[in-house]
Coordinates of C-alpha atoms and ligand atoms in Angstrom, one line a residue:
M12 CA 18.2 -35.4 22.0
L13 CA 14.6 -36.4 22.3
A14 CA 15.1 -39.2 19.7
G15 CA 18.3 -40.4 21.5
T16 CA 16.7 -40.5 24.9
I17 CA 13.5 -42.3 23.7
A18 CA 15.6 -44.8 21.8
W19 CA 17.8 -45.3 24.8
I20 CA 14.8 -45.8 27.2
V21 CA 13.3 -48.4 24.8
H22 CA 16.6 -50.1 24.3
Q23 CA 17.1 -50.4 28.1
A24 CA 13.5 -51.6 28.7
V25 CA 13.8 -54.3 26.1
F26 CA 17.3 -55.6 26.7
E27 CA 18.2 -54.8 30.3
P28 CA 14.9 -54.4 32.2
G29 CA 15.4 -53.4 35.8
T30 CA 19.2 -52.6 35.5
A31 CA 18.8 -48.9 35.5
S32 CA 16.0 -46.5 36.4
A33 CA 14.3 -44.9 33.4
W34 CA 13.5 -41.7 35.4
P35 CA 16.6 -39.6 34.6
W36 CA 16.1 -40.4 31.0
L37 CA 12.5 -39.5 31.1
G38 CA 13.5 -36.2 32.8
L39 CA 15.9 -35.6 29.9
A40 CA 13.2 -36.3 27.4
F41 CA 10.9 -33.9 29.1
L42 CA 13.6 -31.2 29.1
A43 CA 14.1 -31.8 25.4
V44 CA 10.4 -31.3 24.7
I45 CA 10.3 -28.1 26.7
T46 CA 13.4 -26.7 25.0
R47 CA 12.1 -27.6 21.6
H48 CA 8.8 -25.9 22.1
G49 CA 10.4 -22.9 23.8
L50 CA 12.7 -22.4 20.8
Q51 CA 9.9 -22.8 18.3
A52 CA 7.9 -20.1 20.2
L53 CA 10.9 -17.8 20.2
R54 CA 11.4 -18.3 16.5
D55 CA 7.7 -17.5 15.7
W56 CA 7.9 -14.4 17.9
A57 CA 11.1 -13.1 16.3
G58 CA 9.6 -13.7 12.9
Q59 CA 6.4 -11.9 13.7
Q60 CA 8.3 -9.0 15.2
L61 CA 10.5 -8.7 12.1
A62 CA 7.4 -8.8 9.8
F63 CA 5.6 -6.2 11.9
R64 CA 8.6 -3.8 11.7
V65 CA 9.0 -4.3 8.0
R66 CA 5.4 -3.7 7.3
G67 CA 5.3 -0.6 9.4
D68 CA 8.4 0.8 7.8
L69 CA 7.1 0.1 4.3
R70 CA 3.8 1.8 5.0
E71 CA 5.6 4.8 6.3
R72 CA 7.7 5.0 3.2
M73 CA 4.6 4.7 1.0
V74 CA 3.0 7.6 2.7
A75 CA 6.2 9.6 2.5
T76 CA 6.4 8.8 -1.3
A77 CA 2.8 9.9 -1.8
A78 CA 3.5 13.1 0.0
R79 CA 6.7 13.7 -1.9
I80 CA 5.2 13.2 -5.4
G81 CA 2.2 15.2 -4.6
P82 CA -1.5 15.0 -5.6
V83 CA -1.1 15.7 -9.3
H84 CA 1.4 13.0 -10.1
L85 CA -0.2 10.6 -7.6
A86 CA -3.5 10.7 -9.5
H87 CA -1.6 9.5 -12.6
R88 CA 0.1 6.6 -10.7
G89 CA -3.0 4.4 -10.5
H90 CA -6.4 4.4 -9.0
S91 CA -7.0 5.2 -5.4
G92 CA -8.5 1.7 -4.9
A93 CA -5.4 0.1 -6.2
W94 CA -3.3 2.3 -3.8
A95 CA -5.4 1.2 -0.9
S96 CA -5.0 -2.4 -1.9
R97 CA -1.3 -2.0 -2.2
Y98 CA -1.1 -0.3 1.1
Q99 CA -3.1 -2.9 2.8
E100 CA -2.9 -6.4 1.2
Q101 CA 0.3 -6.2 -0.6
V102 CA 2.3 -4.9 2.3
D103 CA 0.7 -7.6 4.4
A104 CA 1.8 -10.2 1.8
L105 CA 5.4 -9.2 2.5
G106 CA 4.8 -10.1 6.2
G107 CA 4.7 -13.9 5.4
Y108 CA 8.1 -13.8 3.9
Y109 CA 9.7 -12.5 7.1
A110 CA 7.4 -14.2 9.6
R111 CA 7.4 -17.7 8.0
Y112 CA 9.6 -18.1 5.0
L113 CA 12.9 -16.8 6.3
P114 CA 12.8 -18.7 9.6
A115 CA 11.7 -21.9 7.7
L116 CA 14.6 -21.3 5.2
G117 CA 17.1 -21.0 8.1
L118 CA 15.8 -24.2 9.7
A119 CA 15.6 -26.1 6.4
L120 CA 19.3 -25.4 5.9
A121 CA 20.6 -26.0 9.4
V122 CA 18.5 -28.7 11.0
P123 CA 18.8 -31.5 8.4
L124 CA 22.6 -31.0 8.4
V125 CA 22.8 -31.5 12.2
L126 CA 20.5 -34.5 12.1
L127 CA 22.4 -36.0 9.2
A128 CA 25.6 -35.7 11.3
A129 CA 23.8 -37.4 14.2
A130 CA 22.6 -40.2 12.0
F131 CA 26.1 -40.7 10.5
T132 CA 27.4 -41.4 14.0
Q133 CA 25.0 -44.4 14.3
D134 CA 24.6 -45.8 10.8
W135 CA 26.1 -44.4 7.7
V136 CA 23.9 -46.3 5.3
A137 CA 20.7 -44.8 6.8
A138 CA 22.4 -41.4 6.8
L139 CA 23.2 -41.8 3.1
L140 CA 19.6 -42.7 2.3
L141 CA 18.5 -39.5 4.0
L142 CA 21.2 -37.5 2.3
F143 CA 20.3 -38.6 -1.2
S144 CA 16.5 -38.2 -0.8
A145 CA 16.7 -34.6 0.4
P146 CA 18.0 -32.9 -2.8
L147 CA 15.0 -34.3 -4.8
I148 CA 12.8 -32.0 -2.9
P149 CA 14.3 -28.6 -3.7
V150 CA 14.5 -29.7 -7.4
F151 CA 10.8 -30.3 -7.6
M152 CA 10.0 -27.3 -5.5
A153 CA 12.0 -25.1 -7.9
L154 CA 10.1 -26.5 -10.8
I155 CA 6.8 -25.7 -9.2
G156 CA 8.0 -22.3 -7.8
M157 CA 8.8 -21.0 -11.3
G158 CA 5.2 -21.1 -12.3
S159 CA 3.8 -20.0 -9.0
Q160 CA 5.4 -16.6 -9.0
Q161 CA 3.8 -15.6 -12.3
I162 CA 0.4 -16.7 -10.9
H163 CA 1.0 -14.7 -7.8
E164 CA 1.8 -11.6 -9.9
A165 CA -1.3 -12.0 -12.0
Q166 CA -3.4 -12.5 -8.9
Q167 CA -2.1 -9.3 -7.2
D168 CA -2.5 -7.3 -10.4
R169 CA -6.1 -8.5 -10.6
Q170 CA -6.6 -7.7 -7.0
N171 CA -5.6 -4.1 -7.6
R172 CA -7.8 -3.7 -10.6
L173 CA -10.7 -5.3 -8.8
A174 CA -10.3 -2.8 -5.9
G175 CA -10.2 0.2 -8.3
H176 CA -13.1 -1.2 -10.3
F177 CA -15.3 -1.8 -7.2
L178 CA -14.5 1.6 -5.7
D179 CA -15.4 3.3 -8.9
R180 CA -18.8 1.6 -9.1
V181 CA -19.6 2.2 -5.4
R182 CA -18.7 5.9 -5.7
N183 CA -20.9 6.3 -8.7
L184 CA -23.8 4.2 -7.5
D185 CA -26.3 7.0 -7.9
L186 CA -25.2 7.7 -11.5
L187 CA -25.5 4.0 -12.3
R188 CA -28.9 3.9 -10.7
R189 CA -30.1 6.9 -12.7
S190 CA -28.8 5.6 -16.0
L191 CA -30.4 2.2 -15.2
A192 CA -27.0 0.6 -15.6
L193 CA -27.1 -1.0 -12.1
D194 CA -27.6 -4.5 -13.3
A195 CA -24.9 -4.3 -15.9
A196 CA -22.5 -2.9 -13.3
T197 CA -23.4 -5.7 -10.8
D198 CA -22.7 -8.3 -13.5
E199 CA -19.4 -6.6 -14.2
V200 CA -18.3 -6.6 -10.6
A201 CA -19.4 -10.2 -10.2
E202 CA -17.5 -11.2 -13.4
A203 CA -14.4 -9.4 -12.1
A204 CA -14.7 -11.1 -8.7
Q205 CA -15.1 -14.5 -10.4
G206 CA -11.9 -13.8 -12.4
Y207 CA -10.1 -13.0 -9.1
R208 CA -11.6 -16.1 -7.5
R209 CA -10.3 -18.3 -10.3
L210 CA -6.8 -16.9 -10.0
S211 CA -6.9 -17.3 -6.2
M212 CA -7.8 -21.0 -6.7
R213 CA -4.9 -21.4 -9.0
V214 CA -2.6 -19.9 -6.4
L215 CA -4.0 -22.4 -3.8
R216 CA -3.7 -25.3 -6.2
V217 CA 0.0 -24.6 -6.6
A218 CA 0.5 -24.2 -2.9
F219 CA -1.2 -27.6 -2.3
L220 CA 0.7 -29.2 -5.1
S221 CA 4.1 -28.1 -3.6
S222 CA 3.1 -29.4 -0.2
A223 CA 1.9 -32.7 -1.7
V224 CA 5.2 -33.2 -3.6
M225 CA 7.1 -32.6 -0.4
E226 CA 4.9 -35.0 1.6
F227 CA 5.3 -37.7 -1.1
F228 CA 9.1 -37.6 -1.2
S229 CA 9.5 -37.4 2.5
A230 CA 7.1 -40.4 3.0
V231 CA 9.1 -42.4 0.4
A232 CA 12.4 -41.6 2.1
I233 CA 11.1 -42.3 5.6
G234 CA 9.7 -45.6 4.3
L235 CA 13.1 -46.5 2.8
V236 CA 14.9 -45.9 6.1
A237 CA 12.2 -47.9 7.9
I238 CA 12.6 -50.9 5.5
Y239 CA 16.4 -50.7 5.9
V240 CA 16.2 -50.6 9.7
G241 CA 13.7 -53.4 9.9
F242 CA 15.6 -55.7 7.7
A243 CA 18.9 -54.9 9.4
L244 CA 17.4 -55.6 12.8
L245 CA 16.0 -58.9 11.6
G246 CA 19.5 -59.8 10.4
F247 CA 18.7 -60.0 6.7
L248 CA 21.3 -57.5 5.8
D249 CA 24.9 -58.0 6.5
F250 CA 26.7 -55.3 4.6
G251 CA 28.3 -52.2 6.1
P252 CA 27.0 -51.2 9.5
A253 CA 23.8 -53.2 9.2
G254 CA 25.2 -56.2 10.9
Q255 CA 26.0 -54.3 14.1
M256 CA 22.7 -52.4 14.3
T257 CA 21.3 -52.3 17.8
L258 CA 17.8 -51.5 18.7
F259 CA 19.1 -48.2 20.0
S260 CA 20.8 -47.1 16.8
G261 CA 18.0 -48.4 14.6
L262 CA 15.3 -46.7 16.6
F263 CA 17.3 -43.5 16.9
V264 CA 17.8 -43.3 13.1
L265 CA 14.1 -44.1 12.5
L266 CA 13.0 -41.4 14.9
L267 CA 15.3 -38.9 13.3
A268 CA 14.0 -39.5 9.8
P269 CA 10.7 -37.6 10.2
E270 CA 12.5 -34.8 12.1
Y271 CA 14.9 -34.5 9.3
F272 CA 12.1 -33.8 6.8
Q273 CA 10.0 -31.7 9.1
P274 CA 11.9 -28.4 8.4
L275 CA 11.9 -29.2 4.7
R276 CA 8.2 -29.7 4.8
Q277 CA 7.7 -26.4 6.6
F278 CA 9.9 -24.8 4.1
A279 CA 7.7 -26.1 1.3
Q280 CA 4.6 -24.9 3.0
S281 CA 6.0 -21.4 3.4
Y282 CA 7.2 -21.4 -0.2
H283 CA 4.1 -19.8 -1.5
D284 CA 4.6 -17.0 1.1
R285 CA 7.8 -16.2 -0.7
A286 CA 6.1 -16.3 -4.1
S287 CA 3.4 -13.9 -3.0
A288 CA 5.9 -11.6 -1.2
V289 CA 8.1 -11.4 -4.3
A290 CA 5.1 -10.6 -6.5
A291 CA 4.0 -7.9 -3.9
A292 CA 7.5 -6.5 -3.7
E293 CA 7.7 -6.2 -7.5
A294 CA 4.5 -4.2 -7.4
L295 CA 5.6 -2.0 -4.5
A296 CA 9.2 -1.4 -5.6
P297 CA 8.5 1.1 -8.4
L298 CA 6.5 3.2 -5.9
L299 CA 9.3 3.4 -3.5
R300 CA 11.8 4.1 -6.2
E301 CA 9.9 7.1 -7.5
P302 CA 12.6 9.6 -8.6
P303 CA 12.8 12.8 -6.7
L304 CA 10.9 15.8 -8.2
P305 CA 12.9 17.5 -10.9
Q306 CA 13.7 20.7 -8.9
S307 CA 14.1 21.7 -5.4
E308 CA 11.8 23.8 -3.3
P309 CA 10.5 27.1 -4.6
E310 CA 12.9 29.9 -3.7
P311 CA 11.9 32.4 -1.0
L312 CA 11.1 35.9 -2.2
P313 CA 12.5 38.6 0.0
A314 CA 10.1 41.4 1.0
G315 CA 11.6 44.0 -1.3
A316 CA 10.6 47.5 -2.4
A317 CA 8.1 46.3 -5.0
P318 CA 6.0 43.8 -3.0
T319 CA 5.6 40.5 -4.9
L320 CA 3.8 37.5 -3.5
L321 CA 4.7 35.0 -6.2
R322 CA 6.9 35.1 -9.3
L323 CA 7.3 32.7 -12.1
E324 CA 10.4 33.3 -14.3
R325 CA 10.5 31.6 -17.7
V326 CA 8.8 28.5 -16.3
S327 CA 8.2 25.4 -18.4
L328 CA 6.6 22.2 -17.3
H329 CA 6.6 18.9 -19.0
Y330 CA 4.5 16.0 -17.6
D331 CA 6.0 13.8 -20.2
P332 CA 9.6 14.6 -21.1
D333 CA 8.9 13.8 -24.7
G334 CA 5.5 15.4 -25.0
P335 CA 4.5 19.0 -25.5
P336 CA 4.9 21.3 -22.5
A337 CA 1.9 21.9 -20.3
L338 CA 3.4 25.3 -19.5
D339 CA 5.8 27.0 -21.9
D340 CA 8.2 29.8 -21.0
L341 CA 5.8 31.5 -18.7
T342 CA 6.8 34.6 -16.8
L343 CA 4.3 36.1 -14.3
S344 CA 4.5 38.3 -11.2
V345 CA 1.7 38.5 -8.7
A346 CA 1.4 41.3 -6.1
P347 CA -0.3 40.8 -2.7
G348 CA -4.0 41.4 -2.8
E349 CA -4.5 41.0 -6.5
D350 CA -7.4 39.1 -7.9
I351 CA -6.4 37.3 -11.2
A352 CA -8.4 35.2 -13.5
I353 CA -6.5 32.6 -15.4
V354 CA -8.4 32.0 -18.6
G355 CA -8.0 29.8 -21.7
P356 CA -9.5 26.9 -23.4
S357 CA -9.5 23.4 -21.9
G358 CA -6.0 22.0 -21.8
S359 CA -4.3 25.3 -22.0
G360 CA -2.5 24.8 -18.7
K361 CA -4.7 26.6 -16.1
S362 CA -4.9 23.8 -13.6
T363 CA -1.2 23.1 -14.1
L364 CA -0.3 26.7 -13.3
L365 CA -2.4 26.5 -10.1
A366 CA -0.9 23.2 -9.1
L367 CA 2.6 24.7 -9.6
C368 CA 1.8 27.7 -7.4
A369 CA 0.5 25.2 -4.7
G370 CA 3.8 23.3 -4.9
F371 CA 2.0 20.1 -6.0
I372 CA 4.4 19.9 -9.0
R373 CA 7.7 21.6 -9.8
P374 CA 8.8 23.4 -13.0
S375 CA 10.9 21.4 -15.4
A376 CA 12.8 24.6 -16.3
G377 CA 12.7 28.2 -15.0
S378 CA 12.1 29.2 -11.5
L379 CA 9.3 29.8 -9.1
A380 CA 9.7 32.1 -6.1
L381 CA 7.2 32.5 -3.3
A382 CA 7.1 35.1 -0.5
E383 CA 6.4 33.7 2.9
P384 CA 2.6 34.4 3.0
A385 CA 2.1 32.5 -0.3
R386 CA 3.3 29.3 1.3
H387 CA 0.1 29.0 3.2
F388 CA -2.6 28.8 0.7
A389 CA -6.3 27.6 0.4
W390 CA -7.5 25.5 -2.4
M391 CA -10.9 25.2 -4.0
G392 CA -11.5 22.9 -6.9
Q393 CA -14.6 22.2 -9.1
R394 CA -15.9 20.0 -6.4
A395 CA -15.1 20.5 -2.8
H396 CA -13.4 17.6 -1.2
L397 CA -15.1 16.9 2.0
F398 CA -14.1 13.9 4.2
H399 CA -16.3 11.4 5.7
G400 CA -17.2 12.7 9.1
N401 CA -19.3 15.6 10.3
L402 CA -19.5 19.2 9.2
R403 CA -17.4 20.5 12.2
D404 CA -14.5 18.1 11.4
N405 CA -14.5 19.2 7.8
L406 CA -14.4 22.9 8.7
L407 CA -11.7 22.5 11.3
L408 CA -9.4 21.0 8.6
G409 CA -6.7 23.6 8.2
A410 CA -8.2 26.0 10.9
P411 CA -6.2 26.8 14.0
P412 CA -6.8 24.1 16.6
E413 CA -8.4 26.5 19.1
T414 CA -11.2 27.5 16.7
G415 CA -14.5 27.4 18.5
D416 CA -18.0 26.6 17.2
R417 CA -18.9 30.3 17.1
E418 CA -16.2 31.0 14.6
L419 CA -17.2 28.0 12.5
I420 CA -20.8 29.2 12.4
A421 CA -19.7 32.7 11.5
A422 CA -17.5 31.4 8.7
L423 CA -20.3 29.3 7.3
G424 CA -22.6 32.3 7.4
A425 CA -20.0 34.4 5.5
A426 CA -19.9 31.6 2.9
G427 CA -23.7 31.8 2.7
L428 CA -24.7 28.7 4.6
R429 CA -26.8 29.0 7.7
V430 CA -26.2 26.4 10.4
D431 CA -29.9 26.2 11.2
D432 CA -30.7 25.4 7.6
P433 CA -33.2 22.5 7.5
T434 CA -30.9 20.6 5.3
L435 CA -28.3 20.5 8.1
P436 CA -30.5 18.8 10.7
K437 CA -27.8 18.5 13.3
G438 CA -26.0 21.8 12.7
L439 CA -22.3 21.3 12.9
D440 CA -22.7 17.7 13.9
T441 CA -24.5 16.9 10.6
P442 CA -22.8 13.8 9.2
I443 CA -21.1 14.1 5.8
G444 CA -20.8 11.0 3.7
E445 CA -18.1 10.0 1.3
G446 CA -18.1 12.1 -1.9
N447 CA -19.9 15.0 -0.1
R448 CA -23.1 12.9 0.4
G449 CA -25.8 14.8 2.3
L450 CA -24.8 18.2 0.8
S451 CA -25.7 19.8 -2.5
G452 CA -22.9 20.9 -4.8
G453 CA -23.4 24.5 -3.9
Q454 CA -23.4 23.8 -0.2
A455 CA -20.2 21.7 -0.5
Q456 CA -18.5 24.7 -2.3
R457 CA -19.7 27.0 0.5
V458 CA -18.2 24.7 3.1
A459 CA -15.0 24.8 1.1
L460 CA -15.1 28.7 1.1
A461 CA -15.8 28.6 4.9
R462 CA -12.8 26.4 5.2
A463 CA -10.7 28.9 3.2
L464 CA -11.9 31.7 5.5
L465 CA -11.1 29.8 8.6
S466 CA -7.6 28.8 7.4
D467 CA -6.6 32.5 7.3
S468 CA -4.5 31.9 4.2
R469 CA -3.2 34.8 2.2
L470 CA -3.4 33.1 -1.1
W471 CA -6.4 31.4 -2.6
L472 CA -6.0 29.1 -5.5
L473 CA -9.3 28.4 -7.1
D474 CA -9.7 26.0 -10.0
E475 CA -13.0 26.6 -11.7
P476 CA -14.7 26.7 -8.3
T477 CA -18.1 27.6 -9.7
S478 CA -18.2 25.6 -12.9
A479 CA -20.5 22.9 -11.5
L480 CA -23.0 25.4 -10.0
D481 CA -26.2 27.0 -11.4
P482 CA -25.7 30.6 -12.5
E483 CA -27.5 32.0 -9.4
T484 CA -25.4 30.1 -6.9
E485 CA -22.3 30.8 -9.0
N486 CA -22.9 34.5 -8.9
D487 CA -23.6 34.5 -5.1
L488 CA -20.5 32.4 -4.3
L489 CA -18.3 34.5 -6.5
S490 CA -19.5 37.7 -4.9
R491 CA -18.7 36.3 -1.5
V492 CA -15.3 35.1 -2.5
L493 CA -14.4 38.5 -3.9
E494 CA -15.9 40.4 -1.1
H495 CA -14.0 38.5 1.6
A496 CA -10.8 38.3 -0.3
R497 CA -10.8 42.1 -0.9
Q498 CA -11.7 42.8 2.7
R499 CA -8.8 40.7 4.0
G500 CA -6.3 41.6 1.3
V501 CA -6.2 37.9 0.1
T502 CA -4.6 37.2 -3.3
I503 CA -6.7 35.2 -5.7
L504 CA -5.7 33.1 -8.6
L505 CA -8.8 31.7 -10.2
A506 CA -8.9 29.5 -13.3
T507 CA -12.0 29.7 -15.4
H508 CA -13.2 29.8 -18.9
H509 CA -16.5 31.5 -18.0
A510 CA -16.8 35.1 -19.2
A511 CA -19.4 35.8 -16.4
V512 CA -16.7 34.9 -13.9
Y513 CA -13.5 36.5 -15.3
G514 CA -15.5 39.6 -16.2
R515 CA -15.6 40.3 -12.4
M516 CA -11.8 40.0 -11.8
R517 CA -9.4 42.9 -11.9
R518 CA -6.6 41.2 -13.9
V519 CA -7.0 38.5 -16.6
V520 CA -4.1 36.3 -17.6
R521 CA -4.9 34.4 -20.8
L522 CA -3.1 31.1 -21.6
D523 CA -3.0 29.2 -24.8
Q524 CA -1.3 25.8 -25.1
G525 CA 0.8 26.6 -22.1
R526 CA 2.0 30.0 -23.3
L527 CA 1.0 33.4 -22.0
R528 CA -1.2 35.1 -24.6
E529 CA -2.4 38.2 -22.8
D530 CA -1.9 39.7 -19.3
G531 CA -3.9 42.8 -18.6
D532 CA -5.8 44.7 -16.1
V533 CA -9.5 45.0 -16.9
Ligands
ADP265 P1 -6.6 23.3 -18.1 O1 -6.7 23.4 -16.7 O2 -6.4 24.6 -18.8 O3 -7.7 22.5 -18.8 P2 -4.4 21.5 -17.7 O4 -3.4 22.3 -16.9 O5 -5.3 20.5 -16.9 O6 -5.3 22.5 -18.5 O7 -3.6 20.7 -18.8 C1 -2.6 21.2 -19.6 C2 -2.0 20.1 -20.4 O8 -1.3 19.2 -19.5 C3 -3.0 19.2 -21.1 O9 -2.5 18.9 -22.4 C4 -3.2 18.0 -20.3 O10 -3.5 16.9 -21.1 C5 -1.8 17.9 -19.7 N1 -1.9 17.3 -18.3 C6 -2.5 17.8 -17.2 N2 -2.3 17.1 -16.1 C7 -1.5 16.1 -16.5 C8 -0.9 15.0 -15.7 N3 -1.1 14.9 -14.4 N4 -0.2 14.2 -16.4 C9 0.1 14.3 -17.7 N5 -0.5 15.3 -18.5 C10 -1.3 16.2 -17.9

């Protein structure tokens, strides 16, 4: 419309000056400009909205998948740095597909067809020139596109590895410093970053190349149309409609030509959005297609005559369907208030048994039944996992929301940590860094015990909670664990291979290669 009105105004001005006012036509041109920009803004807004929704939905599904497969399997599905990079960058990479590529694709299909039809009404030779130059573009684009996707995949894979690599080095900075390996680690990170940079430059090169190809062909085609119109107007051509070309029809076709290529150019520019989105989608798809866990929820255990908190019935568990079982035909019954040591050499299935009782993994065969109180458990591992924040936030995790500072301080005291200890300069407000920074290993375990006390759980699952501590701290912490658990009637399942630890427990279950070797009261 804009091209038509401009062509008409020029035509009128040149051939019939003064016969008609140009104002209505200028008004029409103005309206066309406004409509055009309004529609473009609407298209951008709709694209962004769509991208926003898709990204939000995808992130929700990733979190749900992570929760569904649980911590044990998750740890084996890649490094946490790679997870973070997928969650952030790769989900973002999908946004470009919806925000830019899809709208550009729609326009690239529709707009040239409409403009072609408009050009045909004025001059079929010029329209044919446009028609035949357009298909060259997708052909060359496809050739470039084939290579670009592989480069995008390699780039994203490298990005994930770089994220994991960097996170590992940062987490273990103190270890690297102590072992004087800091320079080597710095070089390694720099090398990995250079590799990533090189790949990113290749991605950009391909993006520029595809735009340049597009620009070249559209410039050639527009040039051809311009030459044709010029010669026709000068009267050098007398075939087909060229003889009857007027200034209006010539100008109209010439003004349409760049518009005809504009959506195709935009399409070419957004083409690398598609390549990066497809590569990201291929990395994300397996996560979202994680098969459901092999078995349903643990069965409830009715409160019967013989009180049982937890019962495993001929349970087997395979991490790898073709490998040896981590637990093999295990039958075990636990009564409320028992304290049980699970002992056995490394790899005998102790952690697996605890993870099973926690519901982090499900048995491959056999059944697990839990009484209601066992569904609310506290967990302590070798190293307490404290979150970045302050001591109060970390204690409140899992505690009832109305818990006050007095109760927090009492629980810390019961775990053997005084809140006025000089190492906790701000008491409950003492900041705790990532990886428990600011606390010693023993203090962190005491915080974990305080957390267990505050959570009021009836079942404590303890996976070698004292193995990283010195004997004195180990002894003290264990005494406190047993004292509080017995006072409160809490059931303890504690994995250990330390005689000093299991010697203090009332029942010892011995595992060997996933099988029950011995189960006895001490
Ligand atoms: P323990 O705690 O007694 O050292 P685990 O329960 O950690 O023993 O391991 C039992 C067996 O299961 C080992 O052979 C171990 O390699 C394997 N295993 C443990 N966790 C996983 C896992 N997430 N994926 C695959 N195999 C695992």
